[in-house]
PDB file of C-alpha atoms in Angstrom:
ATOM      1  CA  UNK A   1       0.000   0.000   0.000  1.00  0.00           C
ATOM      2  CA  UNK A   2       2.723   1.922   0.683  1.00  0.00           C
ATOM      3  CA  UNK A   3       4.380   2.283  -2.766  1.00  0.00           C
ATOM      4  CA  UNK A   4       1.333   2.613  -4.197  1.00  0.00           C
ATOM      5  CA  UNK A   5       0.501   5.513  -2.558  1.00  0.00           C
ATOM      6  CA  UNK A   6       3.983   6.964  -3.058  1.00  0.00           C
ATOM      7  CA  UNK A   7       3.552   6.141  -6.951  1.00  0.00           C
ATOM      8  CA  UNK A   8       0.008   8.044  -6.875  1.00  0.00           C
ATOM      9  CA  UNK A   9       1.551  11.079  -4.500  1.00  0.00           C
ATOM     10  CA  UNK A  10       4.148  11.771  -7.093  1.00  0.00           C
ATOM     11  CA  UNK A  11       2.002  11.764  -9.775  1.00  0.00           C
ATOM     12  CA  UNK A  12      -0.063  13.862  -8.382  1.00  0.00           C
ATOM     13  CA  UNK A  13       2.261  16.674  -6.825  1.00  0.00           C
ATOM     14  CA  UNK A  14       2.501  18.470 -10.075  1.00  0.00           C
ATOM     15  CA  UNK A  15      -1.117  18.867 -10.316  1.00  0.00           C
ATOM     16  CA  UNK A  16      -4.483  20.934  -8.999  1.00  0.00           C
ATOM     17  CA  UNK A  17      -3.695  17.791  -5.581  1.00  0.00           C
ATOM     18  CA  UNK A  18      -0.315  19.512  -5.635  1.00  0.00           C
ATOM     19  CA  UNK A  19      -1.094  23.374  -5.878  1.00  0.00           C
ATOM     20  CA  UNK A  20      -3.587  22.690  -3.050  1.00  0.00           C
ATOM     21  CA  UNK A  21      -0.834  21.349  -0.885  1.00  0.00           C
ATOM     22  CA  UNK A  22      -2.990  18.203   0.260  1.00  0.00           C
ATOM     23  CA  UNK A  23      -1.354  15.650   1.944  1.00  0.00           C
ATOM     24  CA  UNK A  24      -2.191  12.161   2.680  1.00  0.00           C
ATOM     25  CA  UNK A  25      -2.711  11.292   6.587  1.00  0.00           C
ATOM     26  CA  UNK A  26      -3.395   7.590   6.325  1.00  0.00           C
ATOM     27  CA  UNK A  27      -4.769   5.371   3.733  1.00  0.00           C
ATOM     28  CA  UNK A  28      -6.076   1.581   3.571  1.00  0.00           C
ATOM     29  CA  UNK A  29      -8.715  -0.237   2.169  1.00  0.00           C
ATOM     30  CA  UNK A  30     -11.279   1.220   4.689  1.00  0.00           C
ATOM     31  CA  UNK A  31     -10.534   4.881   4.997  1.00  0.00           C
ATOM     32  CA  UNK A  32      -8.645   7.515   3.737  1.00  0.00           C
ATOM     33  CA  UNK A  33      -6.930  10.928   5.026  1.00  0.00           C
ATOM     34  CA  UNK A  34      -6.174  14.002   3.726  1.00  0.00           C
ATOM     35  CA  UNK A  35      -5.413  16.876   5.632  1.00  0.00           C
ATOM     36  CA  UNK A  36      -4.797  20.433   4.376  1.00  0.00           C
ATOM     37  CA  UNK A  37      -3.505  23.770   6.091  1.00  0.00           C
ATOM     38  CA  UNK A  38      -5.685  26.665   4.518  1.00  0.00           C
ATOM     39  CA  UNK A  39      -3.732  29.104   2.950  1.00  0.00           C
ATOM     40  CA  UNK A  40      -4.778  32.617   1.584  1.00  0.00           C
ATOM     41  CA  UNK A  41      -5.213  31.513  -1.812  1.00  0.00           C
ATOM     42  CA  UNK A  42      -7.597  28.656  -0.644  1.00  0.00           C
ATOM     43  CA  UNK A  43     -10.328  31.523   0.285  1.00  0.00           C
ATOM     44  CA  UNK A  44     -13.053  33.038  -1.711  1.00  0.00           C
ATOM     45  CA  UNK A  45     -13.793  36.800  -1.854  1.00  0.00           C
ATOM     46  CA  UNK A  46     -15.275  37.077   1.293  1.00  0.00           C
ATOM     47  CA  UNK A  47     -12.322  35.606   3.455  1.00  0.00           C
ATOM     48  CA  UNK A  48     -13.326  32.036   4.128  1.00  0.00           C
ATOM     49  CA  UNK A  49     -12.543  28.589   2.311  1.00  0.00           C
ATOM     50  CA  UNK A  50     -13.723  28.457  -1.084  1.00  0.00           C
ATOM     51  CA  UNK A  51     -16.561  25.716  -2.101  1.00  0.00           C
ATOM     52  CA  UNK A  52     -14.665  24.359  -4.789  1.00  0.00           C
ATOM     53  CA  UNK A  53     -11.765  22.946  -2.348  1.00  0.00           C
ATOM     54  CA  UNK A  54     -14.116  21.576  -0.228  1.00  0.00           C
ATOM     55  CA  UNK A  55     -15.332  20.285  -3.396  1.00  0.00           C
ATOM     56  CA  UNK A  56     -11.688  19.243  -4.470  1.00  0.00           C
ATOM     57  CA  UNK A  57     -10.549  17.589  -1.299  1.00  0.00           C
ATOM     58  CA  UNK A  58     -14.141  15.362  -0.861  1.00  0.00           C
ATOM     59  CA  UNK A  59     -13.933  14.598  -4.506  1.00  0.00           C
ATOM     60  CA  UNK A  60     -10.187  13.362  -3.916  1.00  0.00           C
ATOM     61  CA  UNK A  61     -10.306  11.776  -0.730  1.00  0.00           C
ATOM     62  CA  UNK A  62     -13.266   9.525  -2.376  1.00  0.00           C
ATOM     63  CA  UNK A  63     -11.567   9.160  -5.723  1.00  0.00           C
ATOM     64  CA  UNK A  64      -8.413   7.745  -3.170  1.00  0.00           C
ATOM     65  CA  UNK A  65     -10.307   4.951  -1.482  1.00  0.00           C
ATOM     66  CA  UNK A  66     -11.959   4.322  -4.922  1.00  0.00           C
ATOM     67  CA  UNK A  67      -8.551   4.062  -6.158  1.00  0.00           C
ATOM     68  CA  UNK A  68      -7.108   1.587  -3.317  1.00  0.00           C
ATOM     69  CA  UNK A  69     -10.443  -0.369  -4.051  1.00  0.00           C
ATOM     70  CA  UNK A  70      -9.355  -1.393  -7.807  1.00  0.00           C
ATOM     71  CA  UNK A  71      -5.987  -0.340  -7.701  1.00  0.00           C
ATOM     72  CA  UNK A  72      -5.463  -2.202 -10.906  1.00  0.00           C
ATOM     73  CA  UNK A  73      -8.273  -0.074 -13.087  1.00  0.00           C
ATOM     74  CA  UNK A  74      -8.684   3.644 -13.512  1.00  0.00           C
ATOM     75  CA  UNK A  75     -11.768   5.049 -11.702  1.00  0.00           C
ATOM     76  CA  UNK A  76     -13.569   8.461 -12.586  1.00  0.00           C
ATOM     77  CA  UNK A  77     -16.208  10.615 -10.962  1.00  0.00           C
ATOM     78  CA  UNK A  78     -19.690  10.710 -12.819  1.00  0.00           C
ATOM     79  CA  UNK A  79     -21.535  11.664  -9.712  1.00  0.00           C
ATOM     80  CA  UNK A  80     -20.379  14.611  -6.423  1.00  0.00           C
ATOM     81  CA  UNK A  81     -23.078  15.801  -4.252  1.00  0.00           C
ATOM     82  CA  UNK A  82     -21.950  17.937  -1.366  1.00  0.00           C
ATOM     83  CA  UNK A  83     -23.888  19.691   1.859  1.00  0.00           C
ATOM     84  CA  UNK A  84     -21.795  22.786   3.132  1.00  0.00           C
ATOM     85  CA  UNK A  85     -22.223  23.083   6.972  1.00  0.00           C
ATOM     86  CA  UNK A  86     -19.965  25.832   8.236  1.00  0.00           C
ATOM     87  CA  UNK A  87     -17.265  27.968   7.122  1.00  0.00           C
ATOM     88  CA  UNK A  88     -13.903  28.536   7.913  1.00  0.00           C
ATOM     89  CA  UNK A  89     -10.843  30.843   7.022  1.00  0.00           C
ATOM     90  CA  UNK A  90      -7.792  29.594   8.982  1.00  0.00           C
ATOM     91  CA  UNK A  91      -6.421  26.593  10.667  1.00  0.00           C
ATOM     92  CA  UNK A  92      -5.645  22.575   9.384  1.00  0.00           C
ATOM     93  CA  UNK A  93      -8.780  20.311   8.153  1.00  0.00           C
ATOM     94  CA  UNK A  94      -9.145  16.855   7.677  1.00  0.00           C
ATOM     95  CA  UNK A  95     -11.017  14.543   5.288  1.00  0.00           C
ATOM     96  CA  UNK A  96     -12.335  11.550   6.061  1.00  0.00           C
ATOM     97  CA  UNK A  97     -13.456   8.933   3.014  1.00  0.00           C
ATOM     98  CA  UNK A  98     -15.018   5.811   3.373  1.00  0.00           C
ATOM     99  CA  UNK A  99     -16.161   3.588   1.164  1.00  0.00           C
ATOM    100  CA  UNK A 100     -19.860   2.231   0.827  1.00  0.00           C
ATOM    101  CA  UNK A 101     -20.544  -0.177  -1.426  1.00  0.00           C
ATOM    102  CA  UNK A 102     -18.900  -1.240  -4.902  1.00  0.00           C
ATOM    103  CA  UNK A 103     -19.440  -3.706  -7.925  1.00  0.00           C
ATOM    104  CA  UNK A 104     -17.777  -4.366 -10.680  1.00  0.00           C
ATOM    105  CA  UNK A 105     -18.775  -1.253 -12.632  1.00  0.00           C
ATOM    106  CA  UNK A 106     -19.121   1.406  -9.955  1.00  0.00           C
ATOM    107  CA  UNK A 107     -17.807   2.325  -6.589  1.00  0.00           C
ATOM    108  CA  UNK A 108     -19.852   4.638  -4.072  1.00  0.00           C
ATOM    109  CA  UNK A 109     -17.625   6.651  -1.416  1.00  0.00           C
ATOM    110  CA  UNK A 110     -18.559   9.300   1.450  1.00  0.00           C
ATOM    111  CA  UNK A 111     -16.680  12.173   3.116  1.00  0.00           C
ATOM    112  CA  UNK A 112     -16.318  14.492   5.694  1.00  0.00           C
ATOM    113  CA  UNK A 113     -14.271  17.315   5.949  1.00  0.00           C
ATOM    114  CA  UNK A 114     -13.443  18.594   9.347  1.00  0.00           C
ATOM    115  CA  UNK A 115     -11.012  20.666  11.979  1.00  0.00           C
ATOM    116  CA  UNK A 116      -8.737  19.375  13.799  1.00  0.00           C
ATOM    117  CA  UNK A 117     -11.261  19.742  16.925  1.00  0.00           C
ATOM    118  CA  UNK A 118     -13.959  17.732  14.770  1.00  0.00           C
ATOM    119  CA  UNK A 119     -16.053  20.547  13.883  1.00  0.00           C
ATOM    120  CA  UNK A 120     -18.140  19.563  10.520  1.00  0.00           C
ATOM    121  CA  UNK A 121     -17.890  21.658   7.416  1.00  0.00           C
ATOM    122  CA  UNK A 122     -19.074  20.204   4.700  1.00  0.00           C
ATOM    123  CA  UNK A 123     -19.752  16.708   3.966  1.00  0.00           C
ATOM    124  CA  UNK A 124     -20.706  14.447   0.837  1.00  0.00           C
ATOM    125  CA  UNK A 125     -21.038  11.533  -1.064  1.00  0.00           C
ATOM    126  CA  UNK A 126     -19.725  10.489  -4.659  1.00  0.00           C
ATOM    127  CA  UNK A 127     -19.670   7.858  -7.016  1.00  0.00           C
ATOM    128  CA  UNK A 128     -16.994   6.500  -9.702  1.00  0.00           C
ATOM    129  CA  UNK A 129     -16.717   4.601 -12.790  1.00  0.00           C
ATOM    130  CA  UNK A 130     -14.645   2.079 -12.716  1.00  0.00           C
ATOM    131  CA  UNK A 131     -12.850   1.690 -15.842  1.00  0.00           C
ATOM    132  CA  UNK A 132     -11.082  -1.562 -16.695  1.00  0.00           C
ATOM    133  CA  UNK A 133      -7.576  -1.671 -18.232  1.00  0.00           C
ATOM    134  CA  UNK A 134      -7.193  -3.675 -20.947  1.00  0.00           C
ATOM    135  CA  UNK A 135      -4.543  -6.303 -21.557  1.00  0.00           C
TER     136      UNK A 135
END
């Protein structure tokens, strides 16, 4: 699990993952972590964290564990629906995926992000598409 996640880390570093400055916590087959320390540039206009990194980091924290799931295939999202529940402007937050239930087309995932302290911001659910590699 280990070098996989290494292998998917440095692909990802010179990406929108990268920019962001996530960081994976902890990873396995049951749940993943990412944690991220906001910066200025994470905030919208009116000083707290922008919707489309909560948006980002649920979407990526899912697409992770959807990942580990079928590490062997590629997996896409065709479904994010997210529930904001509070803002906030500084500090470190976590995300917590999990998955829920998969078959051999499809893989449905859940998140939460969080502070440190475990106050909820935002939460939601996803799904992915697994796509098969051919030989």
């Amino acid at each position: 699990m280990a070098e996989r996640l290494a292998v998917w880390g440095a692909a990802a570093e010179p990406t929108f993952w990268g920019y962001l400055g996530c960081k994976v916590e902890s990873a396995d087959e049951r749940q993943v972590t990412v944690a991220l320390e906001i910066q200025p540039h994470h905030l919208n206009m009116i000083g707290i964290l922008h919707g489309g990194v909560h948006a980002t980091l649920i979407d990526s924290a899912m697409g992770l564990i959807a990942m580990i799931a079928r590490p062997t295939d590629k997996v896409v999202t065709t479904n994010l629906n997210l529930h904001y529940a509070a803002p906030i402007s500084i500090g470190r937050i976590l995300v917590v995926a999990e998955p829920v239930h998969a078959s051999r087309k499809t893989i449905h995932a859940q998140a939460s992000v969080r502070t440190e302290s475990g106050e909820l911001l935002a939460f939601g659910t996803g799904t992915f598409r697994v796509i098969e590699r051919k030989n």
